[in-house]
Coordinates of C-alpha atoms (C1' of nucleotides) in Angstrom, one line a residue:
Chain S
X1 CA -5.1 29.2 -22.9
X2 CA -2.9 28.3 -25.8
X3 CA -5.5 29.7 -28.1
X4 CA -3.1 31.5 -30.3
X5 CA -0.2 29.3 -31.3
X6 CA -1.9 26.0 -31.9
X7 CA 0.4 24.1 -34.2
X8 CA -1.4 22.3 -37.0
X9 CA 0.1 18.8 -36.7
X10 CA 0.0 18.5 -32.9
X11 CA 3.4 18.9 -31.4
X12 CA 5.4 17.4 -34.2
X13 CA 6.3 14.0 -32.8
X14 CA 9.1 13.6 -35.2
X15 CA 10.6 10.8 -33.2
X16 CA 11.2 9.0 -36.4
X17 CA 9.1 6.2 -34.9
X18 CA 5.9 5.4 -36.6
X19 CA 3.3 5.7 -33.9
X20 CA -0.4 5.2 -33.5
X21 CA -1.7 8.5 -32.6
X22 CA -5.0 7.5 -31.0
X23 CA -3.4 4.9 -28.8
X24 CA -0.6 7.2 -27.9
X25 CA -3.1 9.9 -26.9
X26 CA -5.2 7.5 -25.0
X27 CA -2.2 6.4 -23.0
X28 CA -1.2 10.0 -22.4
X29 CA -4.6 10.5 -20.8
X30 CA -4.0 7.5 -18.6
X31 CA -0.7 8.8 -17.5
X32 CA -2.1 12.2 -16.7
X33 CA -3.4 10.4 -13.6
X34 CA -0.7 10.3 -11.0
X35 CA -0.5 10.5 -7.2
X36 CA -1.9 13.9 -6.4
X37 CA -3.9 14.1 -9.6
X38 CA -6.4 11.4 -8.9
X39 CA -9.6 12.8 -10.3
X40 CA -9.6 14.6 -13.5
X41 CA -12.4 16.0 -15.6
X42 CA -12.4 16.1 -19.4
X43 CA -11.3 19.7 -19.6
X44 CA -8.5 19.3 -17.2
X45 CA -7.3 16.4 -19.2
X46 CA -7.6 18.4 -22.4
X47 CA -5.5 21.1 -20.9
X48 CA -2.9 18.8 -19.4
X49 CA -2.4 16.8 -22.6
X50 CA -3.0 19.5 -25.2
X51 CA -5.6 17.3 -26.9
X52 CA -8.8 18.8 -28.2
X53 CA -11.8 18.6 -25.8
X54 CA -13.9 16.6 -28.3
X55 CA -11.2 14.1 -28.7
X56 CA -10.6 13.7 -25.0
X57 CA -14.2 13.1 -24.5
X58 CA -14.2 10.2 -27.0
X59 CA -11.0 8.8 -25.7
X60 CA -12.2 8.8 -22.1
X61 CA -15.4 7.1 -23.2
X62 CA -13.4 4.2 -24.6
X63 CA -11.2 4.1 -21.6
X64 CA -14.2 3.8 -19.4
X65 CA -15.8 1.0 -21.3
X66 CA -12.4 -0.7 -21.2
X67 CA -12.5 -0.4 -17.4
X68 CA -9.3 1.6 -17.2
X69 CA -11.2 4.7 -16.1
X70 CA -14.3 5.1 -14.1
X71 CA -16.6 8.0 -14.3
X72 CA -17.7 9.8 -11.2
X73 CA -20.8 11.8 -12.2
X74 CA -20.8 13.5 -8.8
X75 CA -17.5 15.2 -9.6
X76 CA -18.0 15.2 -13.4
X77 CA -14.6 13.5 -13.5
X78 CA -12.7 10.3 -14.0
X79 CA -10.5 8.2 -11.8
X80 CA -8.3 5.2 -12.7
X81 CA -10.3 2.0 -12.6
X82 CA -9.6 -1.3 -11.0
X83 CA -8.5 -2.9 -14.2
X84 CA -5.2 -1.2 -13.9
X85 CA -4.6 -3.2 -10.7
X86 CA -5.1 -6.4 -12.5
X87 CA -2.6 -5.4 -15.1
X88 CA -0.2 -4.5 -12.3
X89 CA -0.7 -7.9 -10.7
X90 CA 0.2 -9.5 -14.0
X91 CA 3.4 -7.4 -14.2
X92 CA 4.4 -8.6 -10.7
X93 CA 3.5 -12.2 -11.1
X94 CA 5.1 -12.3 -14.6
X95 CA 8.3 -10.6 -13.7
X96 CA 11.0 -13.3 -13.2
X97 CA 13.4 -11.0 -11.5
X98 CA 10.8 -9.8 -8.9
X99 CA 9.7 -13.3 -8.3
X100 CA 13.2 -14.5 -7.7
X101 CA 14.2 -11.6 -5.7
X102 CA 11.2 -10.9 -3.5
X103 CA 11.7 -13.7 -0.9
X104 CA 15.3 -12.9 -0.6
X105 CA 14.6 -9.2 -0.3
X106 CA 12.1 -9.9 2.5
X107 CA 14.5 -12.0 4.5
X108 CA 17.3 -9.5 4.0
X109 CA 15.0 -6.7 5.2
X110 CA 14.1 -8.6 8.3
X111 CA 17.6 -9.6 9.1
X112 CA 19.2 -6.2 8.6
X113 CA 16.3 -4.0 9.5
X114 CA 16.5 -1.9 6.4
X115 CA 14.4 -1.2 3.4
X116 CA 15.1 -3.4 0.4
X117 CA 14.0 -2.3 -3.0
X118 CA 14.0 -3.6 -6.6
X119 CA 13.7 -1.1 -9.4
X120 CA 14.2 -0.5 -13.1
X121 CA 14.1 2.5 -15.4
X122 CA 11.1 3.9 -17.1
X123 CA 11.9 6.9 -19.4
X124 CA 13.9 9.2 -17.2
X125 CA 12.9 7.9 -13.8
X126 CA 13.5 4.8 -11.8
X127 CA 10.4 2.9 -10.7
X128 CA 10.3 0.4 -7.9
X129 CA 9.0 -3.0 -8.8
X130 CA 8.7 -3.4 -5.1
X131 CA 10.2 -2.0 -2.0
X132 CA 9.9 -3.9 1.2
X133 CA 10.1 -1.3 3.9
X134 CA 11.3 -2.3 7.2
X135 CA 9.4 -1.2 10.2
X136 CA 9.5 -2.1 13.9
X137 CA 5.8 -2.6 14.0
X138 CA 5.3 -5.3 11.5
X139 CA 1.8 -4.1 10.8
X140 CA 3.2 -1.0 9.2
X141 CA 5.6 -2.9 6.9
X142 CA 4.1 -1.7 3.7
X143 CA 5.2 -2.8 0.3
X144 CA 5.3 -0.1 -2.2
X145 CA 5.4 -0.8 -5.9
X146 CA 5.2 1.7 -8.7
X147 CA 6.9 4.6 -6.9
X148 CA 9.0 6.8 -9.1
X149 CA 12.3 8.5 -8.1
X150 CA 14.7 10.6 -10.2
X151 CA 17.6 8.8 -11.9
X152 CA 20.2 11.5 -11.5
X153 CA 19.9 12.0 -7.7
X154 CA 19.5 8.5 -6.4
X155 CA 22.0 5.7 -5.8
X156 CA 19.3 3.6 -7.6
X157 CA 19.5 5.6 -10.7
X158 CA 23.2 6.1 -10.7
X159 CA 23.8 2.3 -10.3
X160 CA 21.5 1.9 -13.2
X161 CA 23.5 4.3 -15.3
X162 CA 26.6 2.5 -14.5
X163 CA 25.2 -0.7 -15.9
X164 CA 23.6 0.4 -19.2
X165 CA 25.4 0.8 -22.5
X166 CA 27.6 3.8 -23.2
X167 CA 25.0 5.0 -25.7
X168 CA 22.1 5.0 -23.3
X169 CA 24.2 6.7 -20.7
X170 CA 25.3 9.6 -22.9
X171 CA 21.8 9.9 -24.3
X172 CA 20.5 10.3 -20.7
X173 CA 23.1 12.8 -19.8
X174 CA 22.2 14.8 -22.9
X175 CA 18.6 14.9 -21.9
X176 CA 19.6 15.8 -18.3
X177 CA 21.6 18.7 -19.6
X178 CA 18.6 20.0 -21.4
X179 CA 16.3 19.5 -18.4
X180 CA 18.6 20.9 -15.7
X181 CA 21.1 23.2 -17.4
X182 CA 21.9 24.9 -14.1
X183 CA 22.7 21.9 -11.9
X184 CA 24.1 19.8 -14.7
X185 CA 27.8 20.2 -13.9
X186 CA 27.6 19.1 -10.3
X187 CA 25.1 16.3 -11.1
X188 CA 27.3 15.0 -13.9
X189 CA 30.3 15.0 -11.5
X190 CA 28.3 13.0 -8.9
X191 CA 27.1 10.6 -11.5
X192 CA 30.5 9.9 -12.8
X193 CA 31.9 9.3 -9.3
X194 CA 29.0 6.9 -8.6
X195 CA 29.7 5.1 -11.8
X196 CA 33.4 4.7 -11.0
X197 CA 32.4 3.4 -7.6
X198 CA 30.1 0.8 -9.2
X199 CA 32.9 -0.2 -11.6
X200 CA 35.2 -0.7 -8.7
X201 CA 33.0 -2.1 -5.9
X202 CA 29.8 -3.1 -7.7
X203 CA 27.7 -0.7 -5.7
X204 CA 27.3 3.0 -5.1
X205 CA 25.8 5.1 -2.3
X206 CA 23.9 8.3 -1.9
X207 CA 21.8 10.3 0.5
X208 CA 19.4 12.3 -1.5
X209 CA 16.9 12.8 1.3
X210 CA 18.0 14.2 4.6
X211 CA 19.0 11.4 7.0
X212 CA 18.3 8.6 4.6
X213 CA 21.1 6.7 3.1
X214 CA 20.9 4.2 0.3
X215 CA 23.2 1.8 -1.4
X216 CA 22.4 0.3 -4.8
X217 CA 23.8 -2.4 -7.0
X218 CA 22.9 -3.2 -10.6
X219 CA 21.6 -6.5 -11.8
X220 CA 22.5 -7.3 -15.4
X221 CA 20.7 -10.3 -16.8
X222 CA 21.0 -11.1 -20.5
X223 CA 17.9 -10.4 -22.5
X224 CA 16.3 -8.3 -19.8
X225 CA 16.5 -4.6 -19.0
X226 CA 18.9 -3.6 -16.2
X227 CA 17.4 -3.9 -12.7
X228 CA 18.8 -2.4 -9.5
X229 CA 18.6 -3.6 -5.9
X230 CA 19.0 -1.2 -3.1
X231 CA 19.0 -1.1 0.6
X232 CA 18.1 2.1 2.4
X233 CA 17.6 3.3 5.9
X234 CA 16.7 6.3 7.8
X235 CA 19.4 7.1 10.2
X236 CA 21.4 10.0 11.6
X237 CA 24.6 8.1 11.1
X238 CA 27.1 9.4 8.5
X239 CA 27.1 7.8 5.1
X240 CA 30.4 6.0 5.3
X241 CA 29.4 4.2 8.5
X242 CA 26.2 2.9 6.9
X243 CA 28.1 1.9 3.7
X244 CA 30.5 -0.1 5.8
X245 CA 27.7 -2.0 7.4
X246 CA 25.6 -2.6 4.4
X247 CA 27.8 -3.1 1.4
X248 CA 28.7 -6.7 2.0
X249 CA 25.1 -7.8 2.7
X250 CA 23.9 -5.9 -0.4
X251 CA 26.4 -7.7 -2.6
X252 CA 25.5 -10.9 -1.1
X253 CA 21.9 -10.3 -1.8
X254 CA 22.8 -9.4 -5.3
X255 CA 24.6 -12.7 -5.8
X256 CA 21.7 -14.7 -4.3
X257 CA 19.3 -13.0 -6.7
X258 CA 21.4 -13.7 -9.7
X259 CA 21.8 -17.3 -8.6
X260 CA 18.1 -17.7 -8.2
X261 CA 17.6 -16.1 -11.7
X262 CA 20.0 -18.5 -13.3
X263 CA 18.2 -21.4 -11.8
X264 CA 14.8 -20.2 -13.0
X265 CA 16.2 -19.5 -16.4
X266 CA 17.6 -23.0 -16.4
X267 CA 14.3 -24.6 -15.6
X268 CA 12.5 -22.5 -18.2
X269 CA 14.7 -23.6 -21.0
X270 CA 14.6 -27.4 -21.4
X271 CA 17.9 -29.2 -20.8
X272 CA 20.0 -29.5 -24.0
Chain J
X1 CA -7.7 -19.3 -37.9
X2 CA -10.9 -17.5 -38.8
X3 CA -9.6 -17.1 -42.3
X4 CA -12.9 -17.6 -43.9
X5 CA -15.6 -15.4 -42.5
X6 CA -13.7 -12.2 -41.8
X7 CA -16.5 -9.5 -41.5
X8 CA -15.6 -6.3 -43.2
X9 CA -16.2 -3.9 -40.3
X10 CA -14.3 -5.8 -37.6
X11 CA -16.6 -7.8 -35.4
X12 CA -19.5 -5.4 -35.5
X13 CA -19.1 -3.7 -32.1
X14 CA -22.7 -2.5 -32.3
X15 CA -22.6 -1.5 -28.7
X16 CA -24.2 1.7 -29.7
X17 CA -21.2 3.4 -28.1
X18 CA -18.9 5.3 -30.3
X19 CA -15.5 3.9 -29.6
X20 CA -12.0 4.7 -30.7
X21 CA -10.9 1.6 -32.5
X22 CA -7.1 2.0 -32.2
X23 CA -7.3 2.7 -28.5
X24 CA -9.7 -0.1 -27.9
X25 CA -7.4 -2.5 -29.7
X26 CA -4.3 -1.3 -28.0
X27 CA -6.0 -1.9 -24.7
X28 CA -7.1 -5.3 -25.8
X29 CA -3.5 -6.1 -26.4
X30 CA -2.5 -4.9 -22.9
X31 CA -5.2 -7.0 -21.4
X32 CA -4.0 -10.1 -23.2
X33 CA -1.3 -10.1 -20.7
X34 CA -2.5 -11.8 -17.5
X35 CA -1.0 -14.0 -14.8
X36 CA 0.0 -17.1 -16.7
X37 CA 0.4 -15.3 -20.0
X38 CA 3.3 -13.1 -19.1
X39 CA 5.3 -13.0 -22.3
X40 CA 3.6 -12.8 -25.6
X41 CA 4.9 -12.4 -29.1
X42 CA 3.3 -10.4 -31.8
X43 CA 1.7 -13.4 -33.5
X44 CA 0.3 -14.8 -30.3
X45 CA -1.2 -11.4 -29.6
X46 CA -2.6 -11.3 -33.1
X47 CA -4.1 -14.7 -32.6
X48 CA -5.5 -13.9 -29.1
X49 CA -7.1 -10.6 -30.1
X50 CA -8.0 -11.3 -33.7
X51 CA -6.2 -8.2 -34.8
X52 CA -4.1 -8.3 -38.0
X53 CA -0.4 -9.0 -37.5
X54 CA 0.7 -5.8 -39.1
X55 CA -1.6 -3.8 -36.9
X56 CA -0.4 -5.6 -33.8
X57 CA 3.1 -4.9 -34.7
X58 CA 2.4 -1.2 -34.9
X59 CA 0.4 -1.1 -31.7
X60 CA 3.0 -3.0 -29.7
X61 CA 5.6 -0.5 -31.0
X62 CA 3.5 2.4 -29.6
X63 CA 2.9 0.5 -26.3
X64 CA 6.7 0.0 -26.0
X65 CA 7.6 3.6 -26.5
X66 CA 4.9 4.5 -24.0
X67 CA 6.6 2.1 -21.5
X68 CA 3.6 -0.1 -21.0
X69 CA 5.3 -3.0 -22.8
X70 CA 8.9 -3.9 -22.8
X71 CA 10.4 -6.0 -25.6
X72 CA 12.5 -9.0 -24.8
X73 CA 14.5 -9.6 -27.9
X74 CA 15.8 -12.9 -26.5
X75 CA 12.2 -14.3 -26.5
X76 CA 11.0 -12.3 -29.5
X77 CA 8.2 -11.2 -27.2
X78 CA 6.8 -8.5 -25.0
X79 CA 6.1 -8.3 -21.3
X80 CA 4.2 -5.6 -19.4
X81 CA 6.4 -2.8 -18.4
X82 CA 7.0 -1.0 -15.1
X83 CA 4.9 2.0 -16.1
X84 CA 1.9 -0.1 -15.3
X85 CA 3.0 -0.3 -11.7
X86 CA 3.1 3.5 -11.5
X87 CA -0.4 3.7 -12.8
X88 CA -1.5 1.1 -10.2
X89 CA 0.1 3.1 -7.5
X90 CA -1.9 6.1 -8.6
X91 CA -5.0 4.0 -8.4
X92 CA -4.3 3.0 -4.9
X93 CA -3.2 6.3 -3.6
X94 CA -6.1 8.0 -5.3
X95 CA -8.8 5.7 -4.2
X96 CA -10.6 7.3 -1.3
X97 CA -12.3 4.1 -0.2
X98 CA -9.1 2.1 -0.1
X99 CA -7.3 4.9 1.7
X100 CA -10.0 5.1 4.3
X101 CA -10.3 1.3 4.6
X102 CA -6.8 0.0 4.6
X103 CA -5.7 0.9 8.1
X104 CA -9.0 -0.4 9.5
X105 CA -8.6 -3.6 7.4
X106 CA -5.1 -4.1 8.7
X107 CA -6.0 -3.9 12.3
X108 CA -9.1 -6.1 11.8
X109 CA -6.9 -8.7 10.2
X110 CA -4.4 -8.6 13.0
X111 CA -7.1 -8.7 15.7
X112 CA -9.2 -11.5 14.2
X113 CA -6.5 -13.4 12.4
X114 CA -8.4 -13.5 9.1
X115 CA -7.9 -12.2 5.6
X116 CA -9.6 -8.9 5.0
X117 CA -10.2 -7.7 1.4
X118 CA -11.7 -4.8 -0.4
X119 CA -13.0 -5.3 -3.9
X120 CA -15.1 -3.8 -6.7
X121 CA -16.5 -5.1 -10.0
X122 CA -14.7 -4.9 -13.3
X123 CA -16.8 -6.3 -16.2
X124 CA -18.0 -9.7 -15.0
X125 CA -15.4 -10.3 -12.3
X126 CA -14.6 -8.9 -8.9
X127 CA -11.2 -7.4 -8.5
X128 CA -9.5 -6.9 -5.2
X129 CA -8.3 -3.4 -4.5
X130 CA -6.4 -5.0 -1.8
X131 CA -6.5 -8.0 0.4
X132 CA -4.5 -8.1 3.6
X133 CA -3.9 -11.7 4.1
X134 CA -3.4 -12.9 7.6
X135 CA -0.5 -15.2 8.3
X136 CA 1.1 -16.5 11.5
X137 CA 4.6 -15.6 10.2
X138 CA 4.3 -11.9 9.7
X139 CA 6.9 -12.0 7.0
X140 CA 4.5 -13.9 4.8
X141 CA 1.7 -11.4 5.2
X142 CA 1.4 -10.5 1.6
X143 CA -0.8 -7.9 0.3
X144 CA -2.5 -8.8 -3.0
X145 CA -4.1 -6.3 -5.2
X146 CA -5.6 -6.8 -8.7
X147 CA -6.6 -10.4 -8.2
X148 CA -9.8 -11.3 -10.0
X149 CA -12.5 -13.7 -8.8
X150 CA -15.8 -14.7 -10.4
X151 CA -18.9 -12.7 -9.3
X152 CA -21.3 -15.6 -9.4
X153 CA -19.5 -18.0 -7.1
X154 CA -18.1 -15.8 -4.4
X155 CA -19.6 -14.0 -1.4
X156 CA -17.8 -11.0 -2.7
X157 CA -19.6 -11.0 -6.0
X158 CA -23.0 -11.9 -4.5
X159 CA -22.8 -9.1 -2.0
X160 CA -22.0 -6.8 -4.9
X161 CA -25.0 -8.0 -6.8
X162 CA -27.2 -7.4 -3.8
X163 CA -26.1 -3.7 -3.8
X164 CA -26.3 -2.7 -7.4
X165 CA -29.4 -1.6 -9.2
X166 CA -32.0 -4.0 -10.4
X167 CA -31.0 -3.2 -14.0
X168 CA -27.4 -4.1 -13.5
X169 CA -28.3 -7.2 -11.7
X170 CA -30.6 -8.6 -14.3
X171 CA -28.1 -7.6 -17.0
X172 CA -25.5 -9.6 -15.3
X173 CA -27.8 -12.6 -14.8
X174 CA -28.6 -12.5 -18.5
X175 CA -24.9 -12.6 -19.4
X176 CA -24.4 -15.4 -16.9
X177 CA -27.1 -17.4 -18.5
X178 CA -25.4 -17.1 -21.8
X179 CA -22.0 -18.0 -20.4
X180 CA -23.0 -20.9 -18.2
X181 CA -26.3 -22.3 -19.5
X182 CA -25.8 -25.6 -17.8
X183 CA -25.1 -24.4 -14.2
X184 CA -27.3 -21.3 -14.5
X185 CA -30.3 -22.6 -12.5
X186 CA -28.4 -23.6 -9.4
X187 CA -26.2 -20.5 -9.6
X188 CA -29.1 -18.2 -9.8
X189 CA -30.7 -19.9 -6.9
X190 CA -27.6 -19.4 -4.8
X191 CA -27.3 -15.8 -5.9
X192 CA -30.9 -15.0 -5.0
X193 CA -30.4 -16.6 -1.6
X194 CA -27.3 -14.6 -1.0
X195 CA -29.0 -11.4 -2.0
X196 CA -31.9 -12.1 0.4
X197 CA -29.4 -12.7 3.1
X198 CA -27.7 -9.4 2.4
X199 CA -31.1 -7.6 2.4
X200 CA -31.8 -9.1 5.8
X201 CA -28.4 -9.1 7.5
X202 CA -26.3 -6.8 5.4
X203 CA -23.8 -9.6 4.7
X204 CA -23.7 -13.0 3.0
X205 CA -21.3 -15.9 3.1
X206 CA -20.0 -18.6 0.8
X207 CA -17.3 -21.2 0.6
X208 CA -16.4 -21.5 -3.0
X209 CA -13.0 -23.0 -2.3
X210 CA -12.7 -26.1 -0.2
X211 CA -12.1 -25.2 3.4
X212 CA -12.1 -21.5 2.9
X213 CA -15.1 -19.6 4.1
X214 CA -15.8 -15.9 3.3
X215 CA -18.2 -13.3 4.4
X216 CA -18.9 -10.2 2.5
X217 CA -20.8 -7.0 2.9
X218 CA -21.4 -4.2 0.4
X219 CA -20.3 -0.6 0.7
X220 CA -22.6 1.8 -1.0
X221 CA -21.2 5.3 -1.2
X222 CA -23.0 7.9 -3.3
X223 CA -21.2 8.9 -6.5
X224 CA -18.9 5.9 -6.3
X225 CA -19.2 2.4 -7.6
X226 CA -20.3 -0.3 -5.2
X227 CA -17.4 -1.7 -3.1
X228 CA -17.4 -4.8 -1.1
X229 CA -15.4 -5.7 2.1
X230 CA -14.9 -9.3 3.0
X231 CA -13.3 -11.5 5.6
X232 CA -12.1 -14.9 4.8
X233 CA -10.2 -17.7 6.4
X234 CA -9.0 -21.1 5.7
X235 CA -10.5 -23.5 8.2
X236 CA -12.1 -26.9 8.5
X237 CA -14.8 -25.4 10.7
X238 CA -18.3 -25.6 9.2
X239 CA -19.6 -22.4 7.6
X240 CA -22.2 -21.4 10.2
X241 CA -19.7 -21.5 13.0
X242 CA -17.4 -19.1 11.1
X243 CA -20.3 -16.9 10.2
X244 CA -21.3 -16.6 13.8
X245 CA -17.8 -15.6 14.8
X246 CA -17.2 -13.1 12.0
X247 CA -20.5 -11.5 11.1
X248 CA -20.4 -8.9 13.8
X249 CA -16.8 -7.8 13.3
X250 CA -17.4 -7.6 9.6
X251 CA -20.4 -5.3 10.1
X252 CA -18.5 -3.2 12.5
X253 CA -15.6 -2.9 10.1
X254 CA -18.1 -1.9 7.5
X255 CA -19.4 0.9 9.7
X256 CA -16.0 2.2 10.6
X257 CA -15.1 2.4 6.9
X258 CA -18.3 4.2 6.1
X259 CA -17.7 6.6 8.9
X260 CA -14.1 7.3 7.8
X261 CA -15.4 7.9 4.2
X262 CA -18.0 10.4 5.4
X263 CA -15.3 12.2 7.2
X264 CA -13.0 12.3 4.3
X265 CA -15.8 13.4 2.0
X266 CA -16.6 16.2 4.5
X267 CA -13.1 17.5 4.4
X268 CA -12.8 17.3 0.7
X269 CA -15.9 19.4 0.0
X270 CA -15.5 22.8 1.7
X271 CA -17.9 23.6 4.4
X272 CA -21.1 25.2 3.1
Chain U
dC1 C1' -35.2 32.3 -13.7
dC2 C1' -31.3 32.9 -16.3
dC3 C1' -26.6 32.3 -16.9
dC4 C1' -22.3 30.0 -17.0
dG5 C1' -19.1 26.1 -17.5
dC6 C1' -18.4 21.8 -18.8
dA7 C1' -19.4 17.7 -21.4
dT8 C1' -21.2 15.7 -25.4
dT9 C1' -22.8 15.4 -30.2
dC10 C1' -22.7 16.8 -35.0
dC11 C1' -20.5 17.2 -39.3
dA12 C1' -17.4 17.8 -43.3
dC13 C1' -12.7 16.9 -44.1
dA14 C1' -8.5 14.5 -44.7
dG15 C1' -5.2 12.5 -42.2
dA16 C1' -4.3 8.2 -40.3
dA17 C1' -5.0 3.5 -39.5
dT18 C1' -5.6 -0.8 -41.9
dG19 C1' -4.3 -5.5 -43.8
dG20 C1' -2.6 -8.2 -47.6
dA21 C1' 1.7 -9.0 -49.7
dA22 C1' 6.5 -8.5 -50.0
dT23 C1' 10.8 -8.0 -47.3
dT24 C1' 13.9 -8.6 -43.9
dG25 C1' 16.0 -11.1 -40.2
dA26 C1' 16.8 -14.6 -37.1
dT27 C1' 17.1 -20.0 -36.0
dG28 C1' 18.1 -24.4 -36.5
dG29 C1' 18.7 -28.5 -39.4
dG30 C1' 21.0 -30.9 -43.1
Chain F
dC1 C1' 28.0 -23.4 -45.0
dC2 C1' 23.8 -22.8 -47.0
dC3 C1' 19.0 -23.2 -47.2
dA4 C1' 14.2 -23.9 -45.3
dT5 C1' 11.2 -22.0 -41.8
dC6 C1' 9.0 -19.0 -39.0
dA7 C1' 8.1 -14.5 -37.2
dA8 C1' 8.3 -9.6 -37.3
dT9 C1' 8.4 -5.5 -39.9
dT10 C1' 7.7 -2.5 -43.8
dC11 C1' 5.3 -1.2 -47.9
dC12 C1' 1.5 0.8 -50.2
dA13 C1' -3.1 1.6 -52.1
dT14 C1' -7.6 2.1 -50.0
dT15 C1' -10.8 4.2 -47.3
dC16 C1' -12.4 4.1 -43.0
dT17 C1' -11.9 6.4 -38.7
dG18 C1' -10.5 9.9 -35.9
dT19 C1' -10.3 14.9 -35.7
dG20 C1' -11.6 19.6 -34.0
dG21 C1' -14.6 23.7 -34.5
dA22 C1' -19.1 24.8 -33.6
dA23 C1' -23.7 23.8 -32.0
dT24 C1' -26.3 21.5 -28.5
dG25 C1' -27.3 19.6 -23.8
dC26 C1' -27.1 19.3 -19.0
dG27 C1' -26.5 21.0 -14.1
dG28 C1' -25.4 24.1 -10.5
dG29 C1' -25.1 28.6 -8.6
dG30 C1' -26.4 33.2 -8.2

DNA sequence: CCCCGCATTCCACAGAATGGAATTGATGGG
DNA sequence: CCCATCAATTCCATTCTGTGGAATGCGGGG
């Protein structure tokens, strides 16, 4: 593979941030597991992450004894272990925004017959804390959490960009330019428009998948990262029509969530 | 705290297993977050894990840049980050047993009006991969994954013990004896009975919470850890009555899942 | 039976992690 | 307004711990 140009000091993580290399690498290994790459052997991991085989072997061992990975001797490979699910449960139960929002999201989804999601940013993607998906047959109403979608293409991500600080926004755009030099001009244009729309109306809309339209609105809560609520639906209707129908309910959901948050913040901090 | 007797070489992890200390510690920090301990500051973490403050500080920094932790400056504390949810989604999507079982679990839950869960062991607890909870009002049908329950008290755990190797079982009992010296005799008795019951009927039952009865049956699939399916329900009925009603459906669910697994295994491995 | 690929173990090296102490920074009371 | 307090971070000398190339083991397939 990369036998020739192996740089001495790994790939020069000159982030300026002091980091713990072993931990960093261990986490890289964890993150190498993603939907579609469920079972990975040591050499695949070594290849994906660029870490030496011997090192990978030791790291996977500790990950296994920690329960984050389980070894499948049949396949000579690892999968993510159930411990991860416990951590995820802790995230969900411990997230005040999700706790406040989820009941409201459910009832809104029921009432309006749309999908309602709550997401936040992770690196350069949005990740759903939860998305309650509306479905005629209630048995199929799945709840999906952890799904990742691009920031630049979705109403979710654009609403997020509209709410974060100038600094963060330009930093993101810079990275985007590096990642997608070709499409950058048009993307930036769309993003700017969406941000303007949010500044004016507190929401923006997009249809990045064929026949599915989504509206999103940011949730800015002091001390917490920016969250975004969205409503989406699969329909042949044109975008403006859907926007007209959903923008008011979305903003109302937004207010309810913010109210609920204020309340829970109030009861957390003792009365002055 | 333990200011006096600080052993030089950490707490002598003489597991015999070579372990990566930094990674191990970083993961310990992650695991310190659990439902009920959502937001933790560096010093709390240092106290909980016994790791030096300076070290904790560096590890949390790494965890933050990896996205597994987010810093809340307001509270001078950390919470688990959304990245964890993505990992959890990868677990769920990548777990062949869950994928095979979930639709069957859903329909069984609907049909029988009971909760249906799938779990496996993690250290000395069982953790639900998923539990589809039955509820009259379909809007409240939550799906819980990652919840932990004790092995020794639950039908889930006892069915698990019945299916693992002799070695693992006695190892667990030994640890149990250490952890619960007082209650050990009675617990062991109950466990042995449950195991006998599984050996005879392929399921066992228990009611470890007041008015909630559960039946469980182990799923042994070569090359994978032992999984357990259970059905549970909150009812004032006496245990035998519930057992009579649910044992057949449970075993039938078990068979369906095993069949589905065989099928998916078959299509995974190319035809010989 | 032998070979091949992958995982694990070994080993010498040095880079990286460690923790006590000092520093910085934020909070709240006087 | 300033100081006392508490927590988080940074510093720095020490050395332990992680590292990766090579050797060894382990299975499976031809």
